[in-house]
Amino acid sequence: MGEISEQVNQKNALGWAARDTSGLLSPFTFSRRATGEKDVTFKVMYCGICHSDLHMLKNEWGVSTYPLVPGHEVVGLVTEVGSKVEKFKVGDKVGVGCMVGSCRSCDNCANNIENYCRNYILTYGAKYYDGTITYGGYSDVMVVDEHFVVRIPEKLPLDATAPLLCAGITVYSPLRFYGLDKPGMHVGVVGLGGLGHVAVKFAKAMGVKVTVISTSPNKKKESIEHLGVDSFLVSRDQDEMQAAMDTMDGIIDTVSAPHPLLPLIGLLKSNGKLVLVGAPEKPLELPVFPLLLGRKMVGGSNIGGMKETQEMLDFAAKHNITAEIELIPMDYVNTAMERLLKADVRYRFVIDIANTLKSSS
Amino acid sequence: MAKSPEEEHPHKALGWAARDSSGVLSPFPFSRRENGDDDVTIKILYCGVCHSDLHSCKNEWGVSRYPLVPGNFMESESLALNAPGCVATHEIVGVVTKVGKAVMKFKVDDKVGVGVMISSCKKCDCCKQDLENYCPQMMLTYNSINHDGTKNYGGYSDMIVVDQHYVLRFPDNMPLDAGAPLLCAGITVYSPMMYYGMTEAGKHLGVAGLGGLGHVAVKIGKAMGLKVTVISTSPKKESEAINSLGADSFLVSTDPAKLKAATGTMDFIIDTVSAVHPLLPLLSLLKLNGKLITVGLPEKPLELPIFPLVLGRRLVGGSDIGGIKETQEMLDFCAKHNITADIELIKMDQINTAMERLARSDVRYRFVIDVGNSKL
């Protein structure tokens, strides 16, 4: 009896999916599970396009299954809540980031770092507890366990807030964890894209002096005048890099393509920290002498736990921080992916799901 | 015309030096400076043979020593030079024979040690925080060039003159010969253990490489109440690591099954290996937030896989000896816990054979030269 009613209560959903490693997206109908007692069901309003979506669409990490419905920067309005849901009600503005599940019993889960749980479940392309494959936010509706849903603060606009759910937490977490959030510190941000520009905004709000390190000289003017960056280094300019040596307490490196670490380590003061949040597939060269001679460190970080994600959103609301976005209709998504590959976006595409994801009938 | 090493300074000294990158050492007459107001003159009794000595005598580090931006070098130091001679070592122990007028900390006949550095600027933030080892003007005990152009010669010699600030007091109950290696090997592992928080009893420390540095790291780790696993490529070191050094377990790093079983079990790893080696197996041994601290100095860069850092919020850090205050603290800690190095005592004229054996890691675990009883 129960099984039949579950099937009856499953929702029809419309999304856009890639069917193969070409990564080309097109309309895809599927179903979402019935709203369980701890689930929150919401109408998706907007979804950010993360560079990870591009990697996954083309199976660049070798873990993709098709059809693949990406999207882990999802915001929307609650339409239904399960009987045991306490934190949300119909009409609430909510968001979902990179995870929709974890084991809930290990030390990491108990310590609010579900993102480091060995069995965490990604929002798309992963196997859920019930054996089904998860489908992400390039779709009209989502059903998510309330533990993995965050509240979008009232004053934040939904569209420009969506990217904070991945890009935002990805840079916020290491700024806090590695202690690069103290007023007066000097932090470098490598790469001025979706992650980089949000890192700049968070660091400035924390009272930190920020230098952007980029390969593109043409980003300089906007980063200083518009994003409030204190200085800008063109990484290929040896004189500029040399002059800035030994000046930074830390660096957040958002670049996921292979790149040399030596010049970045040189920018750090003694005891400085280089934190990688982009993940190149192949190993990078680590020069050991400079690390030793200044007692410097190279560390990594991967998104953040649910508690910290909520804290990040509340911090963003307090300091009026949102992403700089280009809002696009659903059917522009393949073009957007091509432009993203060329880093041709200031600084995040966000899909206007509610207004443009329509069924063909 | 530049003065010869014998004529540079007023006090004649005898040492053994490498003349070229063959690294072969031979008798080398030179001279030491006048004992200034802040100086201490030391008759050298023992000195340790550090792996750095081997690298330096053969000029193996060459330009890789200071690659801060490709093609650029730190202003205050120059390339490792062999000419006119490289008199190595920085694990020096002896007795005071003279003190300058302003010296308060030492008197004649005191037992003292000198480690890796003999001067720094004394004015910068690093120096003021007792971190002279990170001072940009820090001067190494040997192979460094002074502002007046003269060269510094290390402990493979009969005597040395050092500013009192950089001289360590040797604890009374510490044997001079077995204590000598602590002046480099000891502080090199003690400092990162303190800085990176490897002092909480019950935490799990991995020590990669069981040589001069590694065996001291095991002893200090056990004294701090840590669980210690030795990670090594040599299965035959296992019995001694456990029975003699007190390690809790031993992992052969070339055994994939053993590595897999130990995945995610260690809070820290001190990596003492100075040859180029893979980091991925070591990173996989670390828990969440785990720290891999490298203290060895390979000639070439290492390959750093990024996924293990990102997915486990792990870090790779470096550490370079320690400040003078911390070096004294380390000596006192070791004296309190009866920690000394396991050594093989040799005479000065056996140094070349010792270097060849050291290159093959054929020593348990540090050669120490009985300088006082050697004919130089």
Short mmCIF file of N, CA and C in Angstrom, two decimals, chain A residues 237-354:
data_model
loop_
_atom_site.label_atom_id
_atom_site.label_comp_id
_atom_site.label_asym_id
_atom_site.label_seq_id
_atom_site.Cartn_x
_atom_site.Cartn_y
_atom_site.Cartn_z
N ASP A 237 54.05 39.01 -14.96
CA ASP A 237 54.96 40.15 -14.87
C ASP A 237 55.95 39.91 -13.73
N GLN A 238 57.17 39.48 -14.08
CA GLN A 238 58.14 39.09 -13.06
C GLN A 238 58.51 40.23 -12.13
N ASP A 239 58.56 41.44 -12.68
CA ASP A 239 58.93 42.57 -11.83
C ASP A 239 57.86 42.84 -10.78
N GLU A 240 56.59 42.80 -11.21
CA GLU A 240 55.49 43.03 -10.26
C GLU A 240 55.49 41.96 -9.18
N MET A 241 55.67 40.72 -9.60
CA MET A 241 55.63 39.60 -8.65
C MET A 241 56.81 39.71 -7.68
N GLN A 242 57.97 40.06 -8.20
CA GLN A 242 59.17 40.18 -7.37
C GLN A 242 58.97 41.26 -6.30
N ALA A 243 58.38 42.38 -6.72
CA ALA A 243 58.18 43.50 -5.79
C ALA A 243 57.21 43.13 -4.67
N ALA A 244 56.32 42.19 -4.95
CA ALA A 244 55.30 41.81 -3.97
C ALA A 244 55.71 40.62 -3.12
N MET A 245 56.93 40.14 -3.30
CA MET A 245 57.38 38.96 -2.54
C MET A 245 57.34 39.23 -1.05
N ASP A 246 56.99 38.20 -0.30
CA ASP A 246 57.08 38.28 1.16
C ASP A 246 56.11 39.31 1.74
N THR A 247 54.93 39.49 1.12
CA THR A 247 53.99 40.50 1.61
C THR A 247 52.65 39.94 2.08
N MET A 248 52.36 38.69 1.80
CA MET A 248 51.00 38.19 2.08
C MET A 248 50.94 37.17 3.21
N ASP A 249 49.90 37.32 4.05
CA ASP A 249 49.67 36.36 5.12
C ASP A 249 49.10 35.06 4.56
N GLY A 250 48.33 35.19 3.49
CA GLY A 250 47.74 34.00 2.90
C GLY A 250 47.31 34.26 1.48
N ILE A 251 47.05 33.18 0.77
CA ILE A 251 46.55 33.28 -0.59
C ILE A 251 45.45 32.25 -0.77
N ILE A 252 44.31 32.69 -1.36
CA ILE A 252 43.27 31.73 -1.75
C ILE A 252 43.44 31.53 -3.25
N ASP A 253 43.75 30.32 -3.64
CA ASP A 253 44.03 30.02 -5.04
C ASP A 253 42.83 29.30 -5.65
N THR A 254 42.11 30.00 -6.54
CA THR A 254 40.87 29.45 -7.09
C THR A 254 41.09 28.79 -8.45
N VAL A 255 42.32 28.78 -8.93
CA VAL A 255 42.58 28.31 -10.30
C VAL A 255 42.60 26.79 -10.36
N SER A 256 41.77 26.20 -11.24
CA SER A 256 41.78 24.75 -11.30
C SER A 256 42.61 24.20 -12.46
N ALA A 257 43.10 25.07 -13.33
CA ALA A 257 44.01 24.60 -14.38
C ALA A 257 45.41 24.46 -13.75
N PRO A 258 46.28 23.64 -14.34
CA PRO A 258 47.64 23.51 -13.80
C PRO A 258 48.36 24.87 -13.85
N HIS A 259 49.09 25.19 -12.81
CA HIS A 259 49.80 26.46 -12.76
C HIS A 259 50.95 26.35 -11.77
N PRO A 260 51.97 27.20 -11.91
CA PRO A 260 53.14 27.07 -11.02
C PRO A 260 52.85 27.62 -9.62
N LEU A 261 53.30 26.88 -8.61
CA LEU A 261 53.11 27.30 -7.22
C LEU A 261 54.27 28.16 -6.72
N LEU A 262 55.44 27.99 -7.33
CA LEU A 262 56.63 28.69 -6.83
C LEU A 262 56.44 30.20 -6.69
N PRO A 263 55.93 30.89 -7.72
CA PRO A 263 55.79 32.34 -7.55
C PRO A 263 54.79 32.71 -6.45
N LEU A 264 53.78 31.86 -6.25
CA LEU A 264 52.78 32.16 -5.22
C LEU A 264 53.39 31.97 -3.82
N ILE A 265 54.18 30.91 -3.66
CA ILE A 265 54.84 30.68 -2.37
C ILE A 265 55.77 31.85 -2.06
N GLY A 266 56.38 32.40 -3.11
CA GLY A 266 57.27 33.55 -2.92
C GLY A 266 56.54 34.79 -2.42
N LEU A 267 55.25 34.91 -2.74
CA LEU A 267 54.50 36.09 -2.30
C LEU A 267 54.19 36.04 -0.80
N LEU A 268 54.24 34.84 -0.22
CA LEU A 268 53.86 34.69 1.18
C LEU A 268 54.94 35.19 2.11
N LYS A 269 54.50 35.78 3.23
CA LYS A 269 55.43 36.07 4.33
C LYS A 269 55.80 34.75 5.00
N SER A 270 56.71 34.82 5.96
CA SER A 270 56.99 33.64 6.80
C SER A 270 55.70 33.18 7.45
N ASN A 271 55.56 31.89 7.61
CA ASN A 271 54.36 31.28 8.21
C ASN A 271 53.12 31.46 7.34
N GLY A 272 53.29 31.94 6.10
CA GLY A 272 52.14 32.19 5.24
C GLY A 272 51.50 30.91 4.73
N LYS A 273 50.23 31.04 4.30
CA LYS A 273 49.46 29.86 3.89
C LYS A 273 48.91 30.04 2.48
N LEU A 274 49.20 29.08 1.63
CA LEU A 274 48.63 29.05 0.29
C LEU A 274 47.52 28.01 0.32
N VAL A 275 46.27 28.43 0.08
CA VAL A 275 45.15 27.50 0.18
C VAL A 275 44.54 27.28 -1.18
N LEU A 276 44.51 26.03 -1.60
CA LEU A 276 43.96 25.70 -2.91
C LEU A 276 42.51 25.27 -2.77
N VAL A 277 41.63 25.93 -3.55
CA VAL A 277 40.23 25.51 -3.57
C VAL A 277 39.82 25.03 -4.95
N GLY A 278 40.66 25.32 -5.95
CA GLY A 278 40.47 24.72 -7.27
C GLY A 278 41.24 23.42 -7.23
N ALA A 279 40.81 22.43 -7.96
CA ALA A 279 41.51 21.14 -7.87
C ALA A 279 41.98 20.67 -9.24
N PRO A 280 43.22 21.04 -9.61
CA PRO A 280 43.75 20.50 -10.86
C PRO A 280 43.83 18.99 -10.76
N GLU A 281 43.56 18.32 -11.87
CA GLU A 281 43.58 16.85 -11.83
C GLU A 281 44.96 16.30 -11.61
N LYS A 282 45.95 16.93 -12.30
CA LYS A 282 47.30 16.38 -12.22
C LYS A 282 48.06 17.07 -11.09
N PRO A 283 49.06 16.38 -10.53
CA PRO A 283 49.83 17.00 -9.45
C PRO A 283 50.55 18.27 -9.92
N LEU A 284 50.78 19.17 -9.00
CA LEU A 284 51.55 20.38 -9.30
C LEU A 284 52.95 20.22 -8.70
N GLU A 285 53.88 21.01 -9.24
CA GLU A 285 55.25 20.95 -8.73
C GLU A 285 55.34 21.72 -7.44
N LEU A 286 55.89 21.08 -6.41
CA LEU A 286 56.05 21.74 -5.11
C LEU A 286 57.53 21.96 -4.84
N PRO A 287 57.99 23.22 -4.94
CA PRO A 287 59.40 23.48 -4.61
C PRO A 287 59.55 23.47 -3.10
N VAL A 288 60.45 22.65 -2.59
CA VAL A 288 60.50 22.44 -1.14
C VAL A 288 61.29 23.51 -0.39
N PHE A 289 62.39 23.98 -0.96
CA PHE A 289 63.22 24.98 -0.27
C PHE A 289 62.43 26.20 0.20
N PRO A 290 61.63 26.82 -0.69
CA PRO A 290 60.91 28.02 -0.25
C PRO A 290 59.90 27.73 0.85
N LEU A 291 59.38 26.51 0.87
CA LEU A 291 58.42 26.15 1.90
C LEU A 291 59.12 26.10 3.26
N LEU A 292 60.31 25.47 3.24
CA LEU A 292 61.06 25.31 4.47
C LEU A 292 61.62 26.63 4.98
N LEU A 293 62.21 27.38 4.07
CA LEU A 293 62.96 28.56 4.50
C LEU A 293 62.05 29.63 5.09
N GLY A 294 60.75 29.54 4.85
CA GLY A 294 59.83 30.51 5.45
C GLY A 294 58.76 29.87 6.30
N ARG A 295 58.91 28.58 6.59
CA ARG A 295 57.90 27.83 7.36
C ARG A 295 56.50 28.09 6.78
N LYS A 296 56.39 27.87 5.47
CA LYS A 296 55.13 28.17 4.80
C LYS A 296 54.35 26.88 4.56
N MET A 297 53.06 27.04 4.24
CA MET A 297 52.21 25.87 4.08
C MET A 297 51.38 25.94 2.81
N VAL A 298 51.07 24.76 2.26
CA VAL A 298 50.11 24.67 1.16
C VAL A 298 49.01 23.75 1.63
N GLY A 299 47.78 24.26 1.67
CA GLY A 299 46.67 23.45 2.15
C GLY A 299 45.53 23.45 1.17
N GLY A 300 44.50 22.66 1.46
CA GLY A 300 43.33 22.61 0.59
C GLY A 300 42.08 22.83 1.40
N SER A 301 40.96 23.00 0.72
CA SER A 301 39.67 23.11 1.39
C SER A 301 38.57 22.75 0.41
N ASN A 302 37.51 22.13 0.92
CA ASN A 302 36.42 21.66 0.07
C ASN A 302 35.07 22.11 0.61
N ILE A 303 34.44 23.04 -0.06
CA ILE A 303 33.16 23.67 0.33
C ILE A 303 33.11 23.92 1.84
N GLY A 304 32.02 23.57 2.50
CA GLY A 304 31.90 23.78 3.94
C GLY A 304 30.69 22.99 4.41
N GLY A 305 30.55 22.84 5.73
CA GLY A 305 29.42 22.11 6.28
C GLY A 305 28.15 22.95 6.23
N MET A 306 27.03 22.34 6.60
CA MET A 306 25.75 23.03 6.50
C MET A 306 25.67 24.22 7.45
N LYS A 307 26.17 24.03 8.66
CA LYS A 307 26.10 25.12 9.65
C LYS A 307 26.88 26.33 9.14
N GLU A 308 28.08 26.04 8.61
CA GLU A 308 28.92 27.14 8.13
C GLU A 308 28.34 27.78 6.87
N THR A 309 27.66 26.98 6.05
CA THR A 309 27.03 27.54 4.85
C THR A 309 25.96 28.55 5.26
N GLN A 310 25.17 28.21 6.28
CA GLN A 310 24.16 29.16 6.76
C GLN A 310 24.84 30.41 7.34
N GLU A 311 25.91 30.20 8.08
CA GLU A 311 26.66 31.32 8.67
C GLU A 311 27.20 32.23 7.56
N MET A 312 27.67 31.62 6.50
CA MET A 312 28.20 32.38 5.36
C MET A 312 27.11 33.24 4.74
N LEU A 313 25.91 32.68 4.57
CA LEU A 313 24.80 33.45 3.98
C LEU A 313 24.40 34.60 4.89
N ASP A 314 24.38 34.35 6.19
CA ASP A 314 24.02 35.41 7.13
C ASP A 314 25.07 36.51 7.12
N PHE A 315 26.34 36.12 7.01
CA PHE A 315 27.43 37.10 6.91
C PHE A 315 27.26 37.92 5.62
N ALA A 316 26.93 37.23 4.53
CA ALA A 316 26.74 37.91 3.24
C ALA A 316 25.60 38.93 3.34
N ALA A 317 24.53 38.53 4.01
CA ALA A 317 23.38 39.44 4.16
C ALA A 317 23.80 40.67 4.95
N LYS A 318 24.53 40.43 6.03
CA LYS A 318 24.96 41.54 6.90
C LYS A 318 25.82 42.54 6.12
N HIS A 319 26.65 42.03 5.22
CA HIS A 319 27.59 42.90 4.50
C HIS A 319 27.17 43.16 3.06
N ASN A 320 25.91 42.84 2.74
CA ASN A 320 25.39 43.08 1.38
C ASN A 320 26.26 42.46 0.30
N ILE A 321 26.63 41.23 0.49
CA ILE A 321 27.48 40.55 -0.49
C ILE A 321 26.64 39.60 -1.32
N THR A 322 26.68 39.80 -2.63
CA THR A 322 26.11 38.81 -3.55
C THR A 322 27.11 38.64 -4.69
N ALA A 323 26.82 37.70 -5.57
CA ALA A 323 27.72 37.49 -6.71
C ALA A 323 27.38 38.48 -7.82
N GLU A 324 28.37 38.72 -8.68
CA GLU A 324 28.11 39.50 -9.91
C GLU A 324 27.68 38.48 -10.95
N ILE A 325 26.47 38.63 -11.48
CA ILE A 325 25.96 37.54 -12.32
C ILE A 325 25.52 38.03 -13.70
N GLU A 326 25.41 37.05 -14.60
CA GLU A 326 24.77 37.29 -15.89
C GLU A 326 23.59 36.32 -15.93
N LEU A 327 22.39 36.87 -15.89
CA LEU A 327 21.18 36.04 -15.84
C LEU A 327 20.85 35.56 -17.25
N ILE A 328 20.63 34.26 -17.40
CA ILE A 328 20.39 33.72 -18.74
C ILE A 328 19.14 32.85 -18.76
N PRO A 329 18.50 32.72 -19.94
CA PRO A 329 17.38 31.78 -20.05
C PRO A 329 17.92 30.36 -20.17
N MET A 330 17.09 29.39 -19.84
CA MET A 330 17.51 27.99 -19.84
C MET A 330 18.11 27.57 -21.17
N ASP A 331 17.49 28.01 -22.26
CA ASP A 331 17.96 27.50 -23.56
C ASP A 331 19.27 28.15 -24.03
N TYR A 332 19.83 29.04 -23.21
CA TYR A 332 21.14 29.65 -23.54
C TYR A 332 22.26 28.82 -22.91
N VAL A 333 21.88 27.76 -22.15
CA VAL A 333 22.87 27.12 -21.28
C VAL A 333 24.06 26.53 -22.05
N ASN A 334 23.83 25.97 -23.23
CA ASN A 334 24.98 25.40 -23.95
C ASN A 334 25.95 26.47 -24.42
N THR A 335 25.41 27.59 -24.84
CA THR A 335 26.27 28.72 -25.21
C THR A 335 27.03 29.22 -23.97
N ALA A 336 26.31 29.27 -22.86
CA ALA A 336 26.96 29.72 -21.62
C ALA A 336 28.14 28.82 -21.27
N MET A 337 27.97 27.52 -21.47
CA MET A 337 29.05 26.58 -21.17
C MET A 337 30.27 26.84 -22.05
N GLU A 338 30.02 27.13 -23.31
CA GLU A 338 31.15 27.44 -24.21
C GLU A 338 31.86 28.70 -23.74
N ARG A 339 31.08 29.69 -23.33
CA ARG A 339 31.70 30.94 -22.85
C ARG A 339 32.43 30.71 -21.53
N LEU A 340 31.87 29.88 -20.69
CA LEU A 340 32.50 29.59 -19.40
C LEU A 340 33.88 28.95 -19.61
N LEU A 341 33.94 28.09 -20.60
CA LEU A 341 35.21 27.43 -20.92
C LEU A 341 36.29 28.45 -21.27
N LYS A 342 35.86 29.56 -21.86
CA LYS A 342 36.82 30.61 -22.23
C LYS A 342 36.89 31.68 -21.13
N ALA A 343 36.29 31.41 -19.99
CA ALA A 343 36.24 32.36 -18.87
C ALA A 343 35.61 33.69 -19.29
N ASP A 344 34.67 33.60 -20.24
CA ASP A 344 34.02 34.80 -20.75
C ASP A 344 32.71 35.07 -19.99
N VAL A 345 32.86 35.45 -18.75
CA VAL A 345 31.67 35.80 -17.96
C VAL A 345 32.11 36.64 -16.78
N ARG A 346 31.33 37.67 -16.44
CA ARG A 346 31.62 38.50 -15.25
C ARG A 346 30.45 38.30 -14.28
N TYR A 347 30.53 37.46 -13.28
CA TYR A 347 31.55 36.44 -13.04
C TYR A 347 30.91 35.07 -12.88
N ARG A 348 29.56 35.02 -12.93
CA ARG A 348 28.86 33.75 -12.80
C ARG A 348 27.59 33.83 -13.66
N PHE A 349 27.32 32.77 -14.46
CA PHE A 349 26.02 32.67 -15.11
C PHE A 349 25.02 32.15 -14.09
N VAL A 350 23.80 32.70 -14.11
CA VAL A 350 22.72 32.15 -13.29
C VAL A 350 21.54 31.93 -14.22
N ILE A 351 20.97 30.71 -14.14
CA ILE A 351 19.85 30.38 -15.02
C ILE A 351 18.55 30.84 -14.38
N ASP A 352 17.75 31.57 -15.14
CA ASP A 352 16.44 32.04 -14.67
C ASP A 352 15.46 30.89 -14.87
N ILE A 353 15.53 29.93 -13.97
CA ILE A 353 14.77 28.69 -14.13
C ILE A 353 13.26 28.94 -14.17
N ALA A 354 12.76 29.66 -13.19
CA ALA A 354 11.30 29.76 -13.04
C ALA A 354 10.66 30.40 -14.26
#
